[in-house]
DNA sequence: CCTTATTTGGATATGTAATATCTAGATATG
DNA sequence: CATATCTAGATATTACATATCCAAATAAGG
């Protein structure tokens, strides 16, 4: 359908007004699911991007891009060449959600203090006042630390165990699904 | 300097490779700082966007945009017209960092589960398997809850108190800074 | 009543990051 | 040697954070 010169801003006028800024990229979800899948399928050698992508209906090329930082982080190992693919570098019990998040999103904190306090009102204060971190920044960092602690307490093994409790026989189901021929 | 047909991707080639996706918008920092400022200055009636912006060297028009959700959330009250501006709607002790974050960023969780489990491998499972939430999603939500709990435990009053401990006489300093004539 | 200073809401502009694809090169299988 | 794979980089597309501007409503003060 033609645009008729309508700008994006006008086209989006009716979209929901609520912004969601603090957002984790989908790559984290993909990575965590793929780790579970690799554990279920890991006995037959490395699993290729194509097979992992097919398992969750994901775009293969982009999934491959997302898996590469996991290799760099030492969560997965990769093998090139025919029959190549990805393997878990260590058992699920030794991989936490924090590991996955840090691998995909990087180590940066969610709250990035821009130190705006130094721009105006505080400008005349002695330099000693800025040695201590911004009180807002400190509070935000403290809260984020709680988040990271909770993420680090969740191993993929525990998550897999919960998933299997919800859907008994999941491991078998997965292996059967992959055994069936696909077009 | 002319572009010579160089694409953005090429221009950015040398930028840092690390991505930081989980990010809180600067508006949260601005909003929290402005609340502290409003408490320090609140006795002389409402404070205009222009004065708040000058206090931290922020763009006035955009700061005004960021303050509006705080009004909607009931953290600030606003008065239109000459001598108008913003006031705290309640004492700093009754405003938490969670209140500010929720006002600016909206109520959405950082981890948005796309339910990719339903796309492939799980497709043949009975519907009952999907009544329980995705185990990865549940773990992420639990960790985020810890973050929110910690943010909700931090009042702006406590943060202001810390700031004043770091820089004694801050309240006086702020009022003097604003009393001085500005071009 | 008029001028001025302000908030509010919408439209718009710009830059950057997430999402996604493609190609070339390296690597391994058989 | 042909094929299948990972790796790295370039590129394309879309969404969103950032930022500005304008019109309308509102209030203060002469």
mmCIF file with all atom_site columns, N, CA and C (backbone and C1' of nucleotides) in Angstrom, chain B residues 7 9-10 13 25-26 30 59 62 80-82, chain D residues 9-12 17-21 26-28:
data_model
loop_
_atom_site.group_PDB
_atom_site.id
_atom_site.type_symbol
_atom_site.label_atom_id
_atom_site.label_alt_id
_atom_site.label_comp_id
_atom_site.label_asym_id
_atom_site.label_entity_id
_atom_site.label_seq_id
_atom_site.pdbx_PDB_ins_code
_atom_site.Cartn_x
_atom_site.Cartn_y
_atom_site.Cartn_z
_atom_site.occupancy
_atom_site.B_iso_or_equiv
_atom_site.pdbx_formal_charge
_atom_site.auth_seq_id
_atom_site.auth_comp_id
_atom_site.auth_asym_id
_atom_site.auth_atom_id
_atom_site.pdbx_PDB_model_num
ATOM 1   N N     . UNK B 1 7  ? 28.675 5.452  4.056  1.00 0.00 ? 7  UNK B N     1
ATOM 2   C CA    . UNK B 1 7  ? 27.470 5.088  4.805  1.00 0.00 ? 7  UNK B CA    1
ATOM 3   C C     . UNK B 1 7  ? 27.744 5.174  6.301  1.00 0.00 ? 7  UNK B C     1
ATOM 4   N N     . UNK B 1 9  ? 27.308 2.971  8.537  1.00 0.00 ? 9  UNK B N     1
ATOM 5   C CA    . UNK B 1 9  ? 27.975 1.757  9.010  1.00 0.00 ? 9  UNK B CA    1
ATOM 6   C C     . UNK B 1 9  ? 29.489 1.877  8.853  1.00 0.00 ? 9  UNK B C     1
ATOM 7   N N     . UNK B 1 10 ? 29.907 2.465  7.743  1.00 0.00 ? 10 UNK B N     1
ATOM 8   C CA    . UNK B 1 10 ? 31.336 2.615  7.497  1.00 0.00 ? 10 UNK B CA    1
ATOM 9   C C     . UNK B 1 10 ? 31.922 3.660  8.445  1.00 0.00 ? 10 UNK B C     1
ATOM 10  N N     . UNK B 1 13 ? 32.610 2.387  11.888 1.00 0.00 ? 13 UNK B N     1
ATOM 11  C CA    . UNK B 1 13 ? 33.359 1.141  11.946 1.00 0.00 ? 13 UNK B CA    1
ATOM 12  C C     . UNK B 1 13 ? 34.298 1.064  13.142 1.00 0.00 ? 13 UNK B C     1
ATOM 13  N N     . UNK B 1 25 ? 16.807 5.203  30.508 1.00 0.00 ? 25 UNK B N     1
ATOM 14  C CA    . UNK B 1 25 ? 16.938 6.479  29.822 1.00 0.00 ? 25 UNK B CA    1
ATOM 15  C C     . UNK B 1 25 ? 17.408 7.551  30.793 1.00 0.00 ? 25 UNK B C     1
ATOM 16  N N     . UNK B 1 26 ? 18.052 8.568  30.229 1.00 0.00 ? 26 UNK B N     1
ATOM 17  C CA    . UNK B 1 26 ? 18.567 9.651  31.055 1.00 0.00 ? 26 UNK B CA    1
ATOM 18  C C     . UNK B 1 26 ? 17.455 10.388 31.782 1.00 0.00 ? 26 UNK B C     1
ATOM 19  N N     . UNK B 1 30 ? 17.414 12.663 35.277 1.00 0.00 ? 30 UNK B N     1
ATOM 20  C CA    . UNK B 1 30 ? 16.929 14.035 35.287 1.00 0.00 ? 30 UNK B CA    1
ATOM 21  C C     . UNK B 1 30 ? 15.783 14.188 36.293 1.00 0.00 ? 30 UNK B C     1
ATOM 22  N N     . UNK B 1 59 ? 18.546 20.535 28.312 1.00 0.00 ? 59 UNK B N     1
ATOM 23  C CA    . UNK B 1 59 ? 17.713 21.200 27.310 1.00 0.00 ? 59 UNK B CA    1
ATOM 24  C C     . UNK B 1 59 ? 16.303 21.407 27.859 1.00 0.00 ? 59 UNK B C     1
ATOM 25  N N     . UNK B 1 62 ? 13.133 19.519 26.261 1.00 0.00 ? 62 UNK B N     1
ATOM 26  C CA    . UNK B 1 62 ? 13.105 18.069 26.457 1.00 0.00 ? 62 UNK B CA    1
ATOM 27  C C     . UNK B 1 62 ? 12.905 17.716 27.925 1.00 0.00 ? 62 UNK B C     1
ATOM 28  N N     . UNK B 1 80 ? -0.019 26.041 35.356 1.00 0.00 ? 80 UNK B N     1
ATOM 29  C CA    . UNK B 1 80 ? 0.198  26.748 34.098 1.00 0.00 ? 80 UNK B CA    1
ATOM 30  C C     . UNK B 1 80 ? 0.227  28.246 34.370 1.00 0.00 ? 80 UNK B C     1
ATOM 31  N N     . UNK B 1 81 ? 0.534  28.994 33.341 1.00 0.00 ? 81 UNK B N     1
ATOM 32  C CA    . UNK B 1 81 ? 0.483  30.448 33.436 1.00 0.00 ? 81 UNK B CA    1
ATOM 33  C C     . UNK B 1 81 ? 1.735  31.058 34.006 1.00 0.00 ? 81 UNK B C     1
ATOM 34  N N     . UNK B 1 82 ? 1.772  32.389 33.981 1.00 0.00 ? 82 UNK B N     1
ATOM 35  C CA    . UNK B 1 82 ? 2.896  33.129 34.541 1.00 0.00 ? 82 UNK B CA    1
ATOM 36  C C     . UNK B 1 82 ? 3.066  32.723 36.017 1.00 0.00 ? 82 UNK B C     1
ATOM 37  P P     . DG  D 2 9  ? 35.884 -8.179 12.278 1.00 0.00 ? 9  DG  D P     1
ATOM 38  O "O5'" . DG  D 2 9  ? 35.150 -7.462 11.053 1.00 0.00 ? 9  DG  D "O5'" 1
ATOM 39  C "C5'" . DG  D 2 9  ? 35.683 -7.582 9.750  1.00 0.00 ? 9  DG  D "C5'" 1
ATOM 40  C "C4'" . DG  D 2 9  ? 34.630 -7.211 8.733  1.00 0.00 ? 9  DG  D "C4'" 1
ATOM 41  C "C3'" . DG  D 2 9  ? 33.927 -5.876 8.998  1.00 0.00 ? 9  DG  D "C3'" 1
ATOM 42  O "O3'" . DG  D 2 9  ? 34.275 -4.945 7.987  1.00 0.00 ? 9  DG  D "O3'" 1
ATOM 43  C "C1'" . DG  D 2 9  ? 32.373 -7.598 8.408  1.00 0.00 ? 9  DG  D "C1'" 1
ATOM 44  P P     . DA  D 2 10 ? 33.657 -3.459 7.997  1.00 0.00 ? 10 DA  D P     1
ATOM 45  O "O5'" . DA  D 2 10 ? 32.477 -3.575 6.929  1.00 0.00 ? 10 DA  D "O5'" 1
ATOM 46  C "C5'" . DA  D 2 10 ? 32.741 -4.158 5.667  1.00 0.00 ? 10 DA  D "C5'" 1
ATOM 47  C "C4'" . DA  D 2 10 ? 31.463 -4.224 4.858  1.00 0.00 ? 10 DA  D "C4'" 1
ATOM 48  C "C3'" . DA  D 2 10 ? 30.647 -2.922 4.860  1.00 0.00 ? 10 DA  D "C3'" 1
ATOM 49  O "O3'" . DA  D 2 10 ? 30.281 -2.594 3.526  1.00 0.00 ? 10 DA  D "O3'" 1
ATOM 50  C "C1'" . DA  D 2 10 ? 29.300 -4.747 5.586  1.00 0.00 ? 10 DA  D "C1'" 1
ATOM 51  P P     . DT  D 2 11 ? 29.534 -1.214 3.232  1.00 0.00 ? 11 DT  D P     1
ATOM 52  O "O5'" . DT  D 2 11 ? 27.995 -1.630 3.289  1.00 0.00 ? 11 DT  D "O5'" 1
ATOM 53  C "C5'" . DT  D 2 11 ? 27.537 -2.746 2.561  1.00 0.00 ? 11 DT  D "C5'" 1
ATOM 54  C "C4'" . DT  D 2 11 ? 26.116 -3.100 2.964  1.00 0.00 ? 11 DT  D "C4'" 1
ATOM 55  C "C3'" . DT  D 2 11 ? 25.164 -1.909 3.090  1.00 0.00 ? 11 DT  D "C3'" 1
ATOM 56  O "O3'" . DT  D 2 11 ? 24.227 -1.973 2.019  1.00 0.00 ? 11 DT  D "O3'" 1
ATOM 57  C "C1'" . DT  D 2 11 ? 24.862 -3.495 4.829  1.00 0.00 ? 11 DT  D "C1'" 1
ATOM 58  P P     . DA  D 2 12 ? 23.177 -0.788 1.770  1.00 0.00 ? 12 DA  D P     1
ATOM 59  O "O5'" . DA  D 2 12 ? 21.847 -1.357 2.450  1.00 0.00 ? 12 DA  D "O5'" 1
ATOM 60  C "C5'" . DA  D 2 12 ? 21.352 -2.642 2.077  1.00 0.00 ? 12 DA  D "C5'" 1
ATOM 61  C "C4'" . DA  D 2 12 ? 20.143 -2.983 2.928  1.00 0.00 ? 12 DA  D "C4'" 1
ATOM 62  C "C3'" . DA  D 2 12 ? 19.152 -1.821 3.107  1.00 0.00 ? 12 DA  D "C3'" 1
ATOM 63  O "O3'" . DA  D 2 12 ? 17.849 -2.293 2.797  1.00 0.00 ? 12 DA  D "O3'" 1
ATOM 64  C "C1'" . DA  D 2 12 ? 19.752 -2.729 5.216  1.00 0.00 ? 12 DA  D "C1'" 1
ATOM 65  P P     . DA  D 2 17 ? 12.625 4.477  24.100 1.00 0.00 ? 17 DA  D P     1
ATOM 66  O "O5'" . DA  D 2 17 ? 13.885 5.422  24.385 1.00 0.00 ? 17 DA  D "O5'" 1
ATOM 67  C "C5'" . DA  D 2 17 ? 15.196 4.875  24.249 1.00 0.00 ? 17 DA  D "C5'" 1
ATOM 68  C "C4'" . DA  D 2 17 ? 16.199 5.994  24.010 1.00 0.00 ? 17 DA  D "C4'" 1
ATOM 69  C "C3'" . DA  D 2 17 ? 16.028 7.211  24.904 1.00 0.00 ? 17 DA  D "C3'" 1
ATOM 70  O "O3'" . DA  D 2 17 ? 17.318 7.676  25.298 1.00 0.00 ? 17 DA  D "O3'" 1
ATOM 71  C "C1'" . DA  D 2 17 ? 15.812 7.867  22.636 1.00 0.00 ? 17 DA  D "C1'" 1
ATOM 72  P P     . DT  D 2 18 ? 17.433 8.939  26.270 1.00 0.00 ? 18 DT  D P     1
ATOM 73  O "O5'" . DT  D 2 18 ? 17.548 10.170 25.286 1.00 0.00 ? 18 DT  D "O5'" 1
ATOM 74  C "C5'" . DT  D 2 18 ? 18.636 10.215 24.375 1.00 0.00 ? 18 DT  D "C5'" 1
ATOM 75  C "C4'" . DT  D 2 18 ? 18.469 11.362 23.415 1.00 0.00 ? 18 DT  D "C4'" 1
ATOM 76  C "C3'" . DT  D 2 18 ? 18.217 12.732 24.052 1.00 0.00 ? 18 DT  D "C3'" 1
ATOM 77  O "O3'" . DT  D 2 18 ? 19.295 13.593 23.733 1.00 0.00 ? 18 DT  D "O3'" 1
ATOM 78  C "C1'" . DT  D 2 18 ? 16.812 12.369 22.182 1.00 0.00 ? 18 DT  D "C1'" 1
ATOM 79  P P     . DA  D 2 19 ? 19.405 15.055 24.435 1.00 0.00 ? 19 DA  D P     1
ATOM 80  O "O5'" . DA  D 2 19 ? 18.513 15.973 23.507 1.00 0.00 ? 19 DA  D "O5'" 1
ATOM 81  C "C5'" . DA  D 2 19 ? 18.910 16.189 22.160 1.00 0.00 ? 19 DA  D "C5'" 1
ATOM 82  C "C4'" . DA  D 2 19 ? 17.844 16.989 21.440 1.00 0.00 ? 19 DA  D "C4'" 1
ATOM 83  C "C3'" . DA  D 2 19 ? 17.300 18.199 22.189 1.00 0.00 ? 19 DA  D "C3'" 1
ATOM 84  O "O3'" . DA  D 2 19 ? 17.889 19.360 21.612 1.00 0.00 ? 19 DA  D "O3'" 1
ATOM 85  C "C1'" . DA  D 2 19 ? 15.612 17.033 20.958 1.00 0.00 ? 19 DA  D "C1'" 1
ATOM 86  P P     . DT  D 2 20 ? 17.471 20.805 22.113 1.00 0.00 ? 20 DT  D P     1
ATOM 87  O "O5'" . DT  D 2 20 ? 16.349 21.211 21.053 1.00 0.00 ? 20 DT  D "O5'" 1
ATOM 88  C "C5'" . DT  D 2 20 ? 16.603 20.986 19.675 1.00 0.00 ? 20 DT  D "C5'" 1
ATOM 89  C "C4'" . DT  D 2 20 ? 15.385 21.348 18.851 1.00 0.00 ? 20 DT  D "C4'" 1
ATOM 90  C "C3'" . DT  D 2 20 ? 14.727 22.681 19.222 1.00 0.00 ? 20 DT  D "C3'" 1
ATOM 91  O "O3'" . DT  D 2 20 ? 14.698 23.507 18.070 1.00 0.00 ? 20 DT  D "O3'" 1
ATOM 92  C "C1'" . DT  D 2 20 ? 13.110 20.976 19.017 1.00 0.00 ? 20 DT  D "C1'" 1
ATOM 93  P P     . DC  D 2 21 ? 14.263 25.043 18.211 1.00 0.00 ? 21 DC  D P     1
ATOM 94  O "O5'" . DC  D 2 21 ? 12.763 25.010 17.662 1.00 0.00 ? 21 DC  D "O5'" 1
ATOM 95  C "C5'" . DC  D 2 21 ? 12.473 24.262 16.477 1.00 0.00 ? 21 DC  D "C5'" 1
ATOM 96  C "C4'" . DC  D 2 21 ? 10.976 24.198 16.254 1.00 0.00 ? 21 DC  D "C4'" 1
ATOM 97  C "C3'" . DC  D 2 21 ? 10.218 25.478 16.634 1.00 0.00 ? 21 DC  D "C3'" 1
ATOM 98  O "O3'" . DC  D 2 21 ? 9.381  25.863 15.565 1.00 0.00 ? 21 DC  D "O3'" 1
ATOM 99  C "C1'" . DC  D 2 21 ? 9.195  23.572 17.612 1.00 0.00 ? 21 DC  D "C1'" 1
ATOM 100 P P     . DT  D 2 26 ? -8.053 26.040 29.688 1.00 0.00 ? 26 DT  D P     1
ATOM 101 O "O5'" . DT  D 2 26 ? -6.923 26.756 30.542 1.00 0.00 ? 26 DT  D "O5'" 1
ATOM 102 C "C5'" . DT  D 2 26 ? -5.821 25.991 31.016 1.00 0.00 ? 26 DT  D "C5'" 1
ATOM 103 C "C4'" . DT  D 2 26 ? -4.886 26.877 31.810 1.00 0.00 ? 26 DT  D "C4'" 1
ATOM 104 C "C3'" . DT  D 2 26 ? -5.592 27.903 32.695 1.00 0.00 ? 26 DT  D "C3'" 1
ATOM 105 O "O3'" . DT  D 2 26 ? -5.030 27.834 33.992 1.00 0.00 ? 26 DT  D "O3'" 1
ATOM 106 C "C1'" . DT  D 2 26 ? -3.924 28.935 31.415 1.00 0.00 ? 26 DT  D "C1'" 1
ATOM 107 P P     . DA  D 2 27 ? -5.929 28.276 35.277 1.00 0.00 ? 27 DA  D P     1
ATOM 108 O "O5'" . DA  D 2 27 ? -5.097 29.515 35.848 1.00 0.00 ? 27 DA  D "O5'" 1
ATOM 109 C "C5'" . DA  D 2 27 ? -3.760 29.282 36.260 1.00 0.00 ? 27 DA  D "C5'" 1
ATOM 110 C "C4'" . DA  D 2 27 ? -2.957 30.548 36.086 1.00 0.00 ? 27 DA  D "C4'" 1
ATOM 111 C "C3'" . DA  D 2 27 ? -3.479 31.763 36.850 1.00 0.00 ? 27 DA  D "C3'" 1
ATOM 112 O "O3'" . DA  D 2 27 ? -2.522 32.075 37.850 1.00 0.00 ? 27 DA  D "O3'" 1
ATOM 113 C "C1'" . DA  D 2 27 ? -2.730 32.324 34.663 1.00 0.00 ? 27 DA  D "C1'" 1
ATOM 114 P P     . DA  D 2 28 ? -2.891 33.048 39.041 1.00 0.00 ? 28 DA  D P     1
ATOM 115 O "O5'" . DA  D 2 28 ? -1.859 34.249 38.797 1.00 0.00 ? 28 DA  D "O5'" 1
ATOM 116 C "C5'" . DA  D 2 28 ? -0.523 33.915 38.462 1.00 0.00 ? 28 DA  D "C5'" 1
ATOM 117 C "C4'" . DA  D 2 28 ? 0.230  35.170 38.042 1.00 0.00 ? 28 DA  D "C4'" 1
ATOM 118 C "C3'" . DA  D 2 28 ? -0.146 36.410 38.830 1.00 0.00 ? 28 DA  D "C3'" 1
ATOM 119 O "O3'" . DA  D 2 28 ? 1.057  37.043 39.246 1.00 0.00 ? 28 DA  D "O3'" 1
ATOM 120 C "C1'" . DA  D 2 28 ? -0.460 36.781 36.485 1.00 0.00 ? 28 DA  D "C1'" 1
#
